[in-house]
PDB file of C-alpha atoms and ligand atoms in Angstrom:
ATOM      1  CA  MET A  17      20.326  11.553  20.718  1.00 39.00           C
ATOM      2  CA  GLY A  18      16.555  11.407  20.141  1.00 43.00           C
ATOM      3  CA  THR A  19      15.338   8.590  17.955  1.00 45.00           C
ATOM      4  CA  VAL A  20      14.116  11.061  15.327  1.00 45.00           C
ATOM      5  CA  LEU A  21      17.737  11.902  14.586  1.00 51.00           C
ATOM      6  CA  MET A  22      18.832   8.301  14.427  1.00 75.00           C
ATOM      7  CA  GLU A  23      20.945   7.797  11.338  1.00 85.00           C
ATOM      8  CA  PHE A  24      20.975   4.551   9.417  1.00 93.00           C
ATOM      9  CA  THR A  25      23.762   3.763   7.012  1.00 96.00           C
ATOM     10  CA  HIS A  26      22.744   2.292   3.687  1.00 96.00           C
ATOM     11  CA  GLU A  27      24.227  -1.041   4.752  1.00 97.00           C
ATOM     12  CA  ARG A  28      22.217  -1.019   7.985  1.00 97.00           C
ATOM     13  CA  LEU A  29      18.987  -0.299   6.075  1.00 98.00           C
ATOM     14  CA  GLU A  30      19.757  -3.090   3.595  1.00 98.00           C
ATOM     15  CA  ASP A  31      20.343  -5.454   6.488  1.00 98.00           C
ATOM     16  CA  LEU A  32      17.064  -4.426   8.159  1.00 98.00           C
ATOM     17  CA  CYS A  33      15.298  -4.839   4.821  1.00 98.00           C
ATOM     18  CA  SER A  34      16.428  -8.409   4.367  1.00 98.00           C
ATOM     19  CA  GLN A  35      15.239  -9.250   7.907  1.00 98.00           C
ATOM     20  CA  VAL A  36      11.881  -7.590   7.208  1.00 98.00           C
ATOM     21  CA  GLN A  37      11.532  -9.705   4.069  1.00 98.00           C
ATOM     22  CA  SER A  38      11.876 -12.855   6.176  1.00 98.00           C
ATOM     23  CA  VAL A  39       9.181 -11.611   8.539  1.00 98.00           C
ATOM     24  CA  ALA A  40       6.881 -10.748   5.596  1.00 98.00           C
ATOM     25  CA  LYS A  41       7.459 -14.145   4.032  1.00 98.00           C
ATOM     26  CA  GLN A  42       6.657 -15.928   7.299  1.00 98.00           C
ATOM     27  CA  ALA A  43       3.420 -13.968   7.594  1.00 98.00           C
ATOM     28  CA  GLY A  44       2.637 -14.741   3.942  1.00 98.00           C
ATOM     29  CA  ASN A  45       3.144 -18.455   4.546  1.00 97.00           C
ATOM     30  CA  PHE A  46       0.852 -18.309   7.571  1.00 95.00           C
ATOM     31  CA  ILE A  47      -1.844 -16.493   5.562  1.00 95.00           C
ATOM     32  CA  LEU A  48      -1.589 -18.979   2.698  1.00 94.00           C
ATOM     33  CA  SER A  49      -1.706 -21.975   5.015  1.00 91.00           C
ATOM     34  CA  GLU A  50      -4.882 -20.623   6.644  1.00 90.00           C
ATOM     35  CA  ARG A  51      -6.561 -20.030   3.314  1.00 86.00           C
ATOM     36  CA  GLN A  52      -7.728 -23.597   2.704  1.00 79.00           C
ATOM     37  CA  ALA A  53      -9.266 -23.936   6.137  1.00 77.00           C
ATOM     38  CA  PHE A  54     -10.726 -20.434   6.172  1.00 76.00           C
ATOM     39  CA  SER A  55     -14.386 -20.179   7.051  1.00 72.00           C
ATOM     40  CA  SER A  56     -16.540 -17.121   6.532  1.00 70.00           C
ATOM     41  CA  ASN A  57     -18.015 -17.749  10.015  1.00 68.00           C
ATOM     42  CA  LYS A  58     -14.765 -16.465  11.450  1.00 74.00           C
ATOM     43  CA  ILE A  59     -15.043 -12.947  10.041  1.00 78.00           C
ATOM     44  CA  GLU A  60     -15.680  -9.921  12.237  1.00 76.00           C
ATOM     45  CA  VAL A  61     -17.122  -6.697  10.847  1.00 79.00           C
ATOM     46  CA  LYS A  62     -15.148  -3.605  11.937  1.00 73.00           C
ATOM     47  CA  GLY A  63     -17.273  -1.096  10.054  1.00 74.00           C
ATOM     48  CA  HIS A  64     -19.271  -0.814   6.847  1.00 74.00           C
ATOM     49  CA  ASN A  65     -17.554  -3.205   4.399  1.00 67.00           C
ATOM     50  CA  ASP A  66     -14.600  -3.408   6.760  1.00 72.00           C
ATOM     51  CA  PHE A  67     -13.767  -6.975   7.670  1.00 70.00           C
ATOM     52  CA  VAL A  68     -11.159  -8.618   9.824  1.00 78.00           C
ATOM     53  CA  SER A  69     -10.470 -12.264  10.541  1.00 82.00           C
ATOM     54  CA  TYR A  70      -8.295 -14.214  12.930  1.00 87.00           C
ATOM     55  CA  VAL A  71      -5.910 -14.525   9.978  1.00 92.00           C
ATOM     56  CA  ASP A  72      -5.330 -10.728   9.881  1.00 93.00           C
ATOM     57  CA  LYS A  73      -4.791 -10.642  13.629  1.00 93.00           C
ATOM     58  CA  GLY A  74      -2.615 -13.756  13.715  1.00 94.00           C
ATOM     59  CA  ALA A  75      -0.424 -12.449  10.902  1.00 96.00           C
ATOM     60  CA  GLU A  76      -0.114  -9.078  12.623  1.00 97.00           C
ATOM     61  CA  LYS A  77       1.001 -10.626  15.919  1.00 97.00           C
ATOM     62  CA  LEU A  78       3.570 -12.686  14.075  1.00 98.00           C
ATOM     63  CA  ILE A  79       4.890  -9.595  12.244  1.00 98.00           C
ATOM     64  CA  VAL A  80       5.029  -7.447  15.399  1.00 98.00           C
ATOM     65  CA  LYS A  81       6.927 -10.167  17.254  1.00 98.00           C
ATOM     66  CA  GLY A  82       9.408 -10.501  14.386  1.00 98.00           C
ATOM     67  CA  LEU A  83       9.939  -6.756  14.016  1.00 98.00           C
ATOM     68  CA  LYS A  84      10.499  -6.260  17.737  1.00 97.00           C
ATOM     69  CA  GLU A  85      13.482  -8.554  17.354  1.00 98.00           C
ATOM     70  CA  VAL A  86      14.687  -6.757  14.221  1.00 97.00           C
ATOM     71  CA  LEU A  87      14.602  -3.247  15.752  1.00 97.00           C
ATOM     72  CA  PRO A  88      13.483  -3.208  19.416  1.00 95.00           C
ATOM     73  CA  ILE A  89      13.578   0.601  19.688  1.00 94.00           C
ATOM     74  CA  ALA A  90      10.878   1.299  17.064  1.00 96.00           C
ATOM     75  CA  GLY A  91       7.172   1.920  17.719  1.00 96.00           C
ATOM     76  CA  PHE A  92       4.193   0.662  15.740  1.00 97.00           C
ATOM     77  CA  ILE A  93       1.137   1.724  13.783  1.00 96.00           C
ATOM     78  CA  THR A  94      -0.777  -1.415  12.834  1.00 96.00           C
ATOM     79  CA  GLU A  95      -4.081  -1.916  11.062  1.00 94.00           C
ATOM     80  CA  GLU A  96      -5.532  -4.302  13.605  1.00 92.00           C
ATOM     81  CA  GLY A  97      -4.161  -2.407  16.597  1.00 92.00           C
ATOM     82  CA  THR A  98      -2.702  -5.473  18.311  1.00 92.00           C
ATOM     83  CA  GLU A  99       0.307  -3.325  19.278  1.00 91.00           C
ATOM     84  CA  LYS A 100      -0.051   0.330  20.264  1.00 81.00           C
ATOM     85  CA  ARG A 101       3.221   2.239  20.629  1.00 82.00           C
ATOM     86  CA  ASP A 102       2.949   5.045  18.104  1.00 77.00           C
ATOM     87  CA  ASP A 103       4.621   7.816  20.139  1.00 85.00           C
ATOM     88  CA  ASN A 104       8.086   6.986  18.809  1.00 92.00           C
ATOM     89  CA  PRO A 105       9.087   8.979  15.682  1.00 94.00           C
ATOM     90  CA  LEU A 106      10.752   5.818  14.427  1.00 96.00           C
ATOM     91  CA  LYS A 107       7.980   3.326  13.801  1.00 96.00           C
ATOM     92  CA  TRP A 108       6.822   0.352  11.812  1.00 97.00           C
ATOM     93  CA  VAL A 109       3.619   0.809   9.824  1.00 98.00           C
ATOM     94  CA  ILE A 110       2.019  -2.553   9.193  1.00 98.00           C
ATOM     95  CA  ASP A 111      -0.833  -3.959   7.193  1.00 98.00           C
ATOM     96  CA  PRO A 112      -0.638  -7.696   7.884  1.00 97.00           C
ATOM     97  CA  LEU A 113      -3.130  -8.509   5.144  1.00 97.00           C
ATOM     98  CA  ASP A 114      -3.884  -5.815   2.597  1.00 97.00           C
ATOM     99  CA  GLY A 115      -6.785  -7.082   0.537  1.00 96.00           C
ATOM    100  CA  THR A 116      -8.756  -8.832   3.264  1.00 93.00           C
ATOM    101  CA  THR A 117     -11.920  -8.789   1.165  1.00 92.00           C
ATOM    102  CA  ASN A 118     -10.077 -10.573  -1.643  1.00 95.00           C
ATOM    103  CA  PHE A 119      -8.711 -13.105   0.843  1.00 93.00           C
ATOM    104  CA  ILE A 120     -12.167 -13.809   2.240  1.00 89.00           C
ATOM    105  CA  HIS A 121     -13.606 -14.323  -1.247  1.00 90.00           C
ATOM    106  CA  GLY A 122     -10.719 -16.389  -2.582  1.00 91.00           C
ATOM    107  CA  MET A 123      -9.624 -13.667  -5.009  1.00 94.00           C
ATOM    108  CA  PRO A 124      -5.918 -13.453  -5.842  1.00 93.00           C
ATOM    109  CA  PHE A 125      -4.598 -10.054  -4.737  1.00 97.00           C
ATOM    110  CA  PHE A 126      -3.535  -9.818  -1.105  1.00 98.00           C
ATOM    111  CA  ALA A 127      -0.279  -8.698   0.395  1.00 98.00           C
ATOM    112  CA  VAL A 128       1.731  -8.048   3.527  1.00 98.00           C
ATOM    113  CA  SER A 129       2.817  -4.407   3.755  1.00 98.00           C
ATOM    114  CA  ILE A 130       5.545  -3.220   6.138  1.00 98.00           C
ATOM    115  CA  ALA A 131       7.197   0.205   6.213  1.00 98.00           C
ATOM    116  CA  LEU A 132       9.673   1.808   8.576  1.00 98.00           C
ATOM    117  CA  LEU A 133       8.938   5.496   9.112  1.00 97.00           C
ATOM    118  CA  GLN A 134      11.279   8.140  10.436  1.00 96.00           C
ATOM    119  CA  GLY A 135       8.995  11.003  11.361  1.00 95.00           C
ATOM    120  CA  LYS A 136       6.580  11.010   8.449  1.00 94.00           C
ATOM    121  CA  GLU A 137       9.024   9.660   5.911  1.00 96.00           C
ATOM    122  CA  PRO A 138       9.284   6.012   4.886  1.00 98.00           C
ATOM    123  CA  ILE A 139      12.913   4.841   4.845  1.00 98.00           C
ATOM    124  CA  LEU A 140      12.199   1.151   4.225  1.00 98.00           C
ATOM    125  CA  GLY A 141       9.285  -0.522   2.477  1.00 98.00           C
ATOM    126  CA  VAL A 142       8.355  -4.145   1.812  1.00 99.00           C
ATOM    127  CA  VAL A 143       5.220  -5.326   0.012  1.00 99.00           C
ATOM    128  CA  TYR A 144       4.899  -9.090  -0.318  1.00 99.00           C
ATOM    129  CA  GLU A 145       2.180 -10.144  -2.764  1.00 98.00           C
ATOM    130  CA  ILE A 146       1.472 -13.589  -1.472  1.00 98.00           C
ATOM    131  CA  ASN A 147      -0.176 -15.434  -4.360  1.00 96.00           C
ATOM    132  CA  GLN A 148       2.425 -14.518  -6.947  1.00 97.00           C
ATOM    133  CA  ASP A 149       5.238 -14.848  -4.417  1.00 98.00           C
ATOM    134  CA  GLU A 150       6.483 -11.383  -5.399  1.00 98.00           C
ATOM    135  CA  MET A 151       8.584  -9.529  -2.836  1.00 99.00           C
ATOM    136  CA  PHE A 152       8.800  -5.775  -3.561  1.00 99.00           C
ATOM    137  CA  THR A 153      11.444  -3.928  -1.553  1.00 99.00           C
ATOM    138  CA  ALA A 154      13.047  -0.520  -1.212  1.00 98.00           C
ATOM    139  CA  VAL A 155      15.235   1.399   1.172  1.00 98.00           C
ATOM    140  CA  LYS A 156      15.553   5.163   0.874  1.00 98.00           C
ATOM    141  CA  GLY A 157      18.093   6.122  -1.762  1.00 97.00           C
ATOM    142  CA  GLY A 158      18.712   2.551  -2.893  1.00 98.00           C
ATOM    143  CA  GLY A 159      16.248   1.952  -5.740  1.00 98.00           C
ATOM    144  CA  ALA A 160      13.332  -0.500  -5.803  1.00 99.00           C
ATOM    145  CA  PHE A 161      13.398  -4.253  -6.390  1.00 99.00           C
ATOM    146  CA  MET A 162      11.126  -7.188  -7.090  1.00 98.00           C
ATOM    147  CA  ASN A 163      12.479 -10.550  -5.958  1.00 98.00           C
ATOM    148  CA  GLY A 164      15.935  -8.980  -6.005  1.00 98.00           C
ATOM    149  CA  SER A 165      15.778  -7.457  -9.505  1.00 98.00           C
ATOM    150  CA  LEU A 166      15.794  -3.691  -9.998  1.00 98.00           C
ATOM    151  CA  ILE A 167      12.412  -2.284 -11.059  1.00 99.00           C
ATOM    152  CA  THR A 168      11.403   1.069 -12.509  1.00 98.00           C
ATOM    153  CA  VAL A 169       8.143   2.829 -13.258  1.00 99.00           C
ATOM    154  CA  SER A 170       6.768   2.721 -16.794  1.00 98.00           C
ATOM    155  CA  LYS A 171       7.645   5.031 -19.659  1.00 98.00           C
ATOM    156  CA  ALA A 172       4.093   5.806 -20.832  1.00 98.00           C
ATOM    157  CA  ALA A 173       4.057   9.405 -21.991  1.00 98.00           C
ATOM    158  CA  THR A 174       0.337  10.192 -21.848  1.00 98.00           C
ATOM    159  CA  VAL A 175      -2.741   9.151 -19.903  1.00 98.00           C
ATOM    160  CA  LYS A 176      -4.242   7.988 -23.184  1.00 98.00           C
ATOM    161  CA  ASP A 177      -1.476   5.368 -23.352  1.00 98.00           C
ATOM    162  CA  SER A 178      -1.725   4.361 -19.693  1.00 98.00           C
ATOM    163  CA  LEU A 179      -3.170   1.429 -17.769  1.00 98.00           C
ATOM    164  CA  LEU A 180      -4.452   2.789 -14.467  1.00 98.00           C
ATOM    165  CA  GLY A 181      -5.178   1.203 -11.124  1.00 98.00           C
ATOM    166  CA  THR A 182      -7.683   2.512  -8.607  1.00 98.00           C
ATOM    167  CA  GLY A 183      -9.705   1.505  -5.572  1.00 98.00           C
ATOM    168  CA  PHE A 184     -13.456   2.035  -5.555  1.00 98.00           C
ATOM    169  CA  PRO A 185     -14.873   3.868  -2.558  1.00 96.00           C
ATOM    170  CA  TYR A 186     -16.243   1.195  -0.217  1.00 93.00           C
ATOM    171  CA  TYR A 187     -17.249   3.102   2.934  1.00 93.00           C
ATOM    172  CA  ASP A 188     -16.529   6.808   2.425  1.00 95.00           C
ATOM    173  CA  TYR A 189     -18.796   8.081  -0.334  1.00 96.00           C
ATOM    174  CA  HIS A 190     -18.328  11.848   0.093  1.00 94.00           C
ATOM    175  CA  LEU A 191     -16.442  12.118  -3.222  1.00 96.00           C
ATOM    176  CA  LEU A 192     -18.340   9.359  -5.001  1.00 97.00           C
ATOM    177  CA  ASP A 193     -19.915  11.519  -7.731  1.00 97.00           C
ATOM    178  CA  GLU A 194     -16.625  13.276  -8.503  1.00 97.00           C
ATOM    179  CA  TYR A 195     -14.831   9.927  -8.455  1.00 98.00           C
ATOM    180  CA  LEU A 196     -17.305   8.516 -10.979  1.00 98.00           C
ATOM    181  CA  GLU A 197     -16.930  11.555 -13.258  1.00 98.00           C
ATOM    182  CA  LEU A 198     -13.162  11.030 -13.382  1.00 98.00           C
ATOM    183  CA  PHE A 199     -13.724   7.300 -13.843  1.00 98.00           C
ATOM    184  CA  LYS A 200     -16.019   7.957 -16.786  1.00 98.00           C
ATOM    185  CA  HIS A 201     -13.433  10.203 -18.399  1.00 98.00           C
ATOM    186  CA  LEU A 202     -10.540   7.781 -17.853  1.00 98.00           C
ATOM    187  CA  MET A 203     -12.594   4.866 -19.123  1.00 98.00           C
ATOM    188  CA  GLN A 204     -12.796   6.651 -22.454  1.00 98.00           C
ATOM    189  CA  HIS A 205      -9.306   8.196 -22.489  1.00 98.00           C
ATOM    190  CA  SER A 206      -6.866   5.536 -21.283  1.00 98.00           C
ATOM    191  CA  HIS A 207      -5.902   1.919 -21.925  1.00 98.00           C
ATOM    192  CA  GLY A 208      -8.241   0.972 -19.103  1.00 98.00           C
ATOM    193  CA  ILE A 209      -8.754   0.888 -15.372  1.00 98.00           C
ATOM    194  CA  ARG A 210      -8.228  -2.037 -13.003  1.00 98.00           C
ATOM    195  CA  ARG A 211      -9.363  -2.483  -9.400  1.00 98.00           C
ATOM    196  CA  PRO A 212      -7.251  -5.236  -7.832  1.00 98.00           C
ATOM    197  CA  GLY A 213      -8.453  -4.528  -4.250  1.00 98.00           C
ATOM    198  CA  SER A 214      -5.109  -4.195  -2.466  1.00 98.00           C
ATOM    199  CA  ALA A 215      -3.634  -0.701  -2.425  1.00 98.00           C
ATOM    200  CA  ALA A 216      -0.207  -1.986  -1.395  1.00 98.00           C
ATOM    201  CA  THR A 217      -0.168  -4.240  -4.459  1.00 98.00           C
ATOM    202  CA  ASP A 218      -1.446  -1.419  -6.687  1.00 98.00           C
ATOM    203  CA  LEU A 219       1.481   0.771  -5.637  1.00 99.00           C
ATOM    204  CA  ALA A 220       3.960  -2.065  -6.124  1.00 99.00           C
ATOM    205  CA  TYR A 221       2.522  -2.461  -9.624  1.00 99.00           C
ATOM    206  CA  VAL A 222       3.135   1.231 -10.364  1.00 99.00           C
ATOM    207  CA  ALA A 223       6.696   0.767  -9.099  1.00 99.00           C
ATOM    208  CA  CYS A 224       7.369  -2.115 -11.488  1.00 99.00           C
ATOM    209  CA  GLY A 225       5.632  -0.475 -14.451  1.00 98.00           C
ATOM    210  CA  ARG A 226       2.572  -2.746 -14.755  1.00 98.00           C
ATOM    211  CA  PHE A 227       0.363   0.219 -13.914  1.00 99.00           C
ATOM    212  CA  ASP A 228       1.295   3.650 -15.254  1.00 99.00           C
ATOM    213  CA  GLY A 229      -0.683   5.298 -12.479  1.00 98.00           C
ATOM    214  CA  PHE A 230      -2.872   4.662  -9.436  1.00 99.00           C
ATOM    215  CA  TYR A 231      -5.302   6.826  -7.465  1.00 98.00           C
ATOM    216  CA  GLU A 232      -7.673   6.337  -4.554  1.00 98.00           C
ATOM    217  CA  TYR A 233      -9.127   8.230  -1.599  1.00 98.00           C
ATOM    218  CA  SER A 234      -9.813   7.257   2.018  1.00 97.00           C
ATOM    219  CA  LEU A 235      -6.826   5.009   2.417  1.00 97.00           C
ATOM    220  CA  SER A 236      -4.976   4.535   5.687  1.00 97.00           C
ATOM    221  CA  PRO A 237      -1.232   4.833   6.397  1.00 97.00           C
ATOM    222  CA  TRP A 238      -0.751   1.052   6.563  1.00 98.00           C
ATOM    223  CA  ASP A 239      -2.257   0.608   3.071  1.00 98.00           C
ATOM    224  CA  VAL A 240       0.226   2.982   1.410  1.00 98.00           C
ATOM    225  CA  ALA A 241       3.360   3.646   3.505  1.00 98.00           C
ATOM    226  CA  ALA A 242       5.537   0.901   2.006  1.00 98.00           C
ATOM    227  CA  GLY A 243       4.118   1.290  -1.514  1.00 99.00           C
ATOM    228  CA  ILE A 244       4.858   5.015  -1.563  1.00 98.00           C
ATOM    229  CA  LEU A 245       8.565   4.378  -0.999  1.00 98.00           C
ATOM    230  CA  LEU A 246       8.522   1.676  -3.698  1.00 99.00           C
ATOM    231  CA  VAL A 247       7.088   4.094  -6.266  1.00 99.00           C
ATOM    232  CA  LYS A 248       9.475   6.919  -5.366  1.00 98.00           C
ATOM    233  CA  GLU A 249      12.515   4.654  -5.401  1.00 98.00           C
ATOM    234  CA  ALA A 250      11.400   3.245  -8.765  1.00 99.00           C
ATOM    235  CA  GLY A 251      11.464   6.778 -10.196  1.00 98.00           C
ATOM    236  CA  GLY A 252       7.780   7.665  -9.872  1.00 98.00           C
ATOM    237  CA  VAL A 253       5.876  10.559  -8.326  1.00 98.00           C
ATOM    238  CA  VAL A 254       3.487  10.355  -5.374  1.00 98.00           C
ATOM    239  CA  SER A 255       1.242  13.094  -4.016  1.00 98.00           C
ATOM    240  CA  ASN A 256      -2.092  13.679  -2.368  1.00 98.00           C
ATOM    241  CA  PHE A 257      -4.980  15.360  -4.233  1.00 97.00           C
ATOM    242  CA  ASP A 258      -3.556  18.811  -3.384  1.00 97.00           C
ATOM    243  CA  GLY A 259      -0.146  18.010  -4.814  1.00 97.00           C
ATOM    244  CA  GLY A 260       1.435  17.672  -1.329  1.00 97.00           C
ATOM    245  CA  ASP A 261       3.950  14.904  -0.865  1.00 93.00           C
ATOM    246  CA  ASP A 262       2.640  13.619   2.512  1.00 92.00           C
ATOM    247  CA  ALA A 263       0.158  11.146   1.028  1.00 97.00           C
ATOM    248  CA  ILE A 264       0.703   8.635   3.852  1.00 97.00           C
ATOM    249  CA  PHE A 265      -1.431  10.576   6.321  1.00 96.00           C
ATOM    250  CA  THR A 266      -3.761  12.586   4.088  1.00 96.00           C
ATOM    251  CA  LYS A 267      -5.957   9.710   2.896  1.00 97.00           C
ATOM    252  CA  GLU A 268      -5.699  10.653  -0.786  1.00 97.00           C
ATOM    253  CA  ILE A 269      -3.109   9.349  -3.175  1.00 98.00           C
ATOM    254  CA  ILE A 270      -1.929   9.680  -6.746  1.00 98.00           C
ATOM    255  CA  ALA A 271       1.104   7.645  -7.793  1.00 98.00           C
ATOM    256  CA  THR A 272       2.331   7.717 -11.387  1.00 98.00           C
ATOM    257  CA  ASN A 273       5.424   7.662 -13.528  1.00 98.00           C
ATOM    258  CA  GLN A 274       7.177  11.030 -14.064  1.00 98.00           C
ATOM    259  CA  GLU A 275       5.800  11.547 -17.560  1.00 98.00           C
ATOM    260  CA  ILE A 276       2.070  11.430 -16.902  1.00 98.00           C
ATOM    261  CA  TYR A 277       2.030  12.999 -13.433  1.00 98.00           C
ATOM    262  CA  GLU A 278       1.191  16.586 -14.497  1.00 98.00           C
ATOM    263  CA  GLU A 279      -1.476  15.478 -16.948  1.00 98.00           C
ATOM    264  CA  PHE A 280      -3.020  13.067 -14.458  1.00 98.00           C
ATOM    265  CA  PHE A 281      -2.933  15.592 -11.629  1.00 98.00           C
ATOM    266  CA  ALA A 282      -4.696  18.171 -13.831  1.00 98.00           C
ATOM    267  CA  LEU A 283      -7.436  15.621 -14.626  1.00 98.00           C
ATOM    268  CA  LEU A 284      -7.838  14.795 -10.969  1.00 98.00           C
ATOM    269  CA  ARG A 285      -8.214  18.478 -10.092  1.00 97.00           C
ATOM    270  CA  ARG A 286     -10.672  18.982 -12.952  1.00 98.00           C
ATOM    271  CA  PHE A 287     -12.999  16.191 -11.847  1.00 97.00           C
ATOM    272  CA  MET A 288     -12.434  15.745  -8.113  1.00 94.00           C
ATOM    273  CA  LYS A 289     -11.664  19.137  -6.583  1.00 79.00           C
TER     274      LYS A 289
HETATM  275  P1  2AM B 328      -7.470  -3.894   3.657  1.00 53.49           P
HETATM  276  O1  2AM B 328      -7.873  -5.147   2.982  1.00 53.49           O
HETATM  277  O2  2AM B 328      -6.170  -4.018   4.346  1.00 53.49           O
HETATM  278  O3  2AM B 328      -8.539  -3.314   4.541  1.00 53.49           O
HETATM  279  C1  2AM B 328      -8.486  -0.890  -1.602  1.00 53.49           C
HETATM  280  O4  2AM B 328      -9.565  -0.103  -1.830  1.00 53.49           O
HETATM  281  C2  2AM B 328      -7.987  -0.797  -0.166  1.00 53.49           C
HETATM  282  O5  2AM B 328      -9.037  -0.604   0.749  1.00 53.49           O
HETATM  283  C3  2AM B 328      -7.283  -2.045   0.191  1.00 53.49           C
HETATM  284  O6  2AM B 328      -5.957  -1.732   0.432  1.00 53.49           O
HETATM  285  C4  2AM B 328      -8.031  -2.632   1.401  1.00 53.49           C
HETATM  286  O7  2AM B 328      -7.207  -2.820   2.516  1.00 53.49           O
HETATM  287  C5  2AM B 328      -9.047  -1.593   1.778  1.00 53.49           C
HETATM  288  N1  2AM B 328     -10.369  -2.180   1.961  1.00 53.49           N
HETATM  289  C6  2AM B 328     -10.959  -2.407   3.145  1.00 53.49           C
HETATM  290  N2  2AM B 328     -12.192  -2.896   2.980  1.00 53.49           N
HETATM  291  C7  2AM B 328     -12.401  -3.015   1.651  1.00 53.49           C
HETATM  292  C8  2AM B 328     -13.492  -3.461   0.847  1.00 53.49           C
HETATM  293  N3  2AM B 328     -14.631  -3.918   1.371  1.00 53.49           N
HETATM  294  N4  2AM B 328     -13.328  -3.460  -0.478  1.00 53.49           N
HETATM  295  C9  2AM B 328     -12.193  -3.026  -1.007  1.00 53.49           C
HETATM  296  N5  2AM B 328     -11.147  -2.563  -0.326  1.00 53.49           N
HETATM  297  C10 2AM B 328     -11.229  -2.558   0.996  1.00 53.49           C
HETATM  298 CA1   CA B 329      -5.595  -5.207   6.201  1.00 53.49          CA
END
């Protein structure tokens, strides 16, 4: 049987999920312990506004080692590329430190994000927001949880009554003008817009109802794979800017509760397409 057809029982997924939480927590503890001693001299620049430190790489190595023990058969897609085995349809998608810029500047939002993908579909997702010690988890078909308690998306019925999360473009400016037009509109027709700086955390916040919606473009699979499953399992809707449901690989994402999705999608199309 090819790995793409590998079936996991709900119990098996739950068991994997609790092991992944331990790995995420270990990485979180490492990241936190390095924070005091962190020096800006130790930052490398990957691209325009794209930073990486030994903390990102160290956390990633720790996570990869842990996950190899949890499920040796699976491949990997990782942000820092310390492990390259992405030919397996069953693979871990890892961001060891989502919110590196926040981490570097001593700002609060940064998280470990780990998803297990079967083909293009996430079947397990863990986002661990380190500062608040909040562990967001989901397995396909099993609901979403924060520190073990069931979470659901918000009940806001209109965009006007919504608090929205977004990420500002930081290296890809091809939609900047359209983005700012939508921003201008939402600023005047919503409860407000926040930019925490960690997409994984933003999606977890949609899942638990703190945000009613989130949108951003030019994200990578490791930023969103786990968060997408969290939002879906918490009863929300996720799509790309064309309405397609494969937002992991299409670099554009909208994630909202059920109620505001159509209205928000229409606004996005009006201003950004
Ligand atoms: P990262 O920290 O793992 O790279 C938010 O816009 C998303 O973009 C975050 O998930 C963050 O993931 C990524 N990002 C990378 N560089 C950034 C920057 N300079 N400012 C904001 N976000 C950045
Ligand atoms: Ca990262």
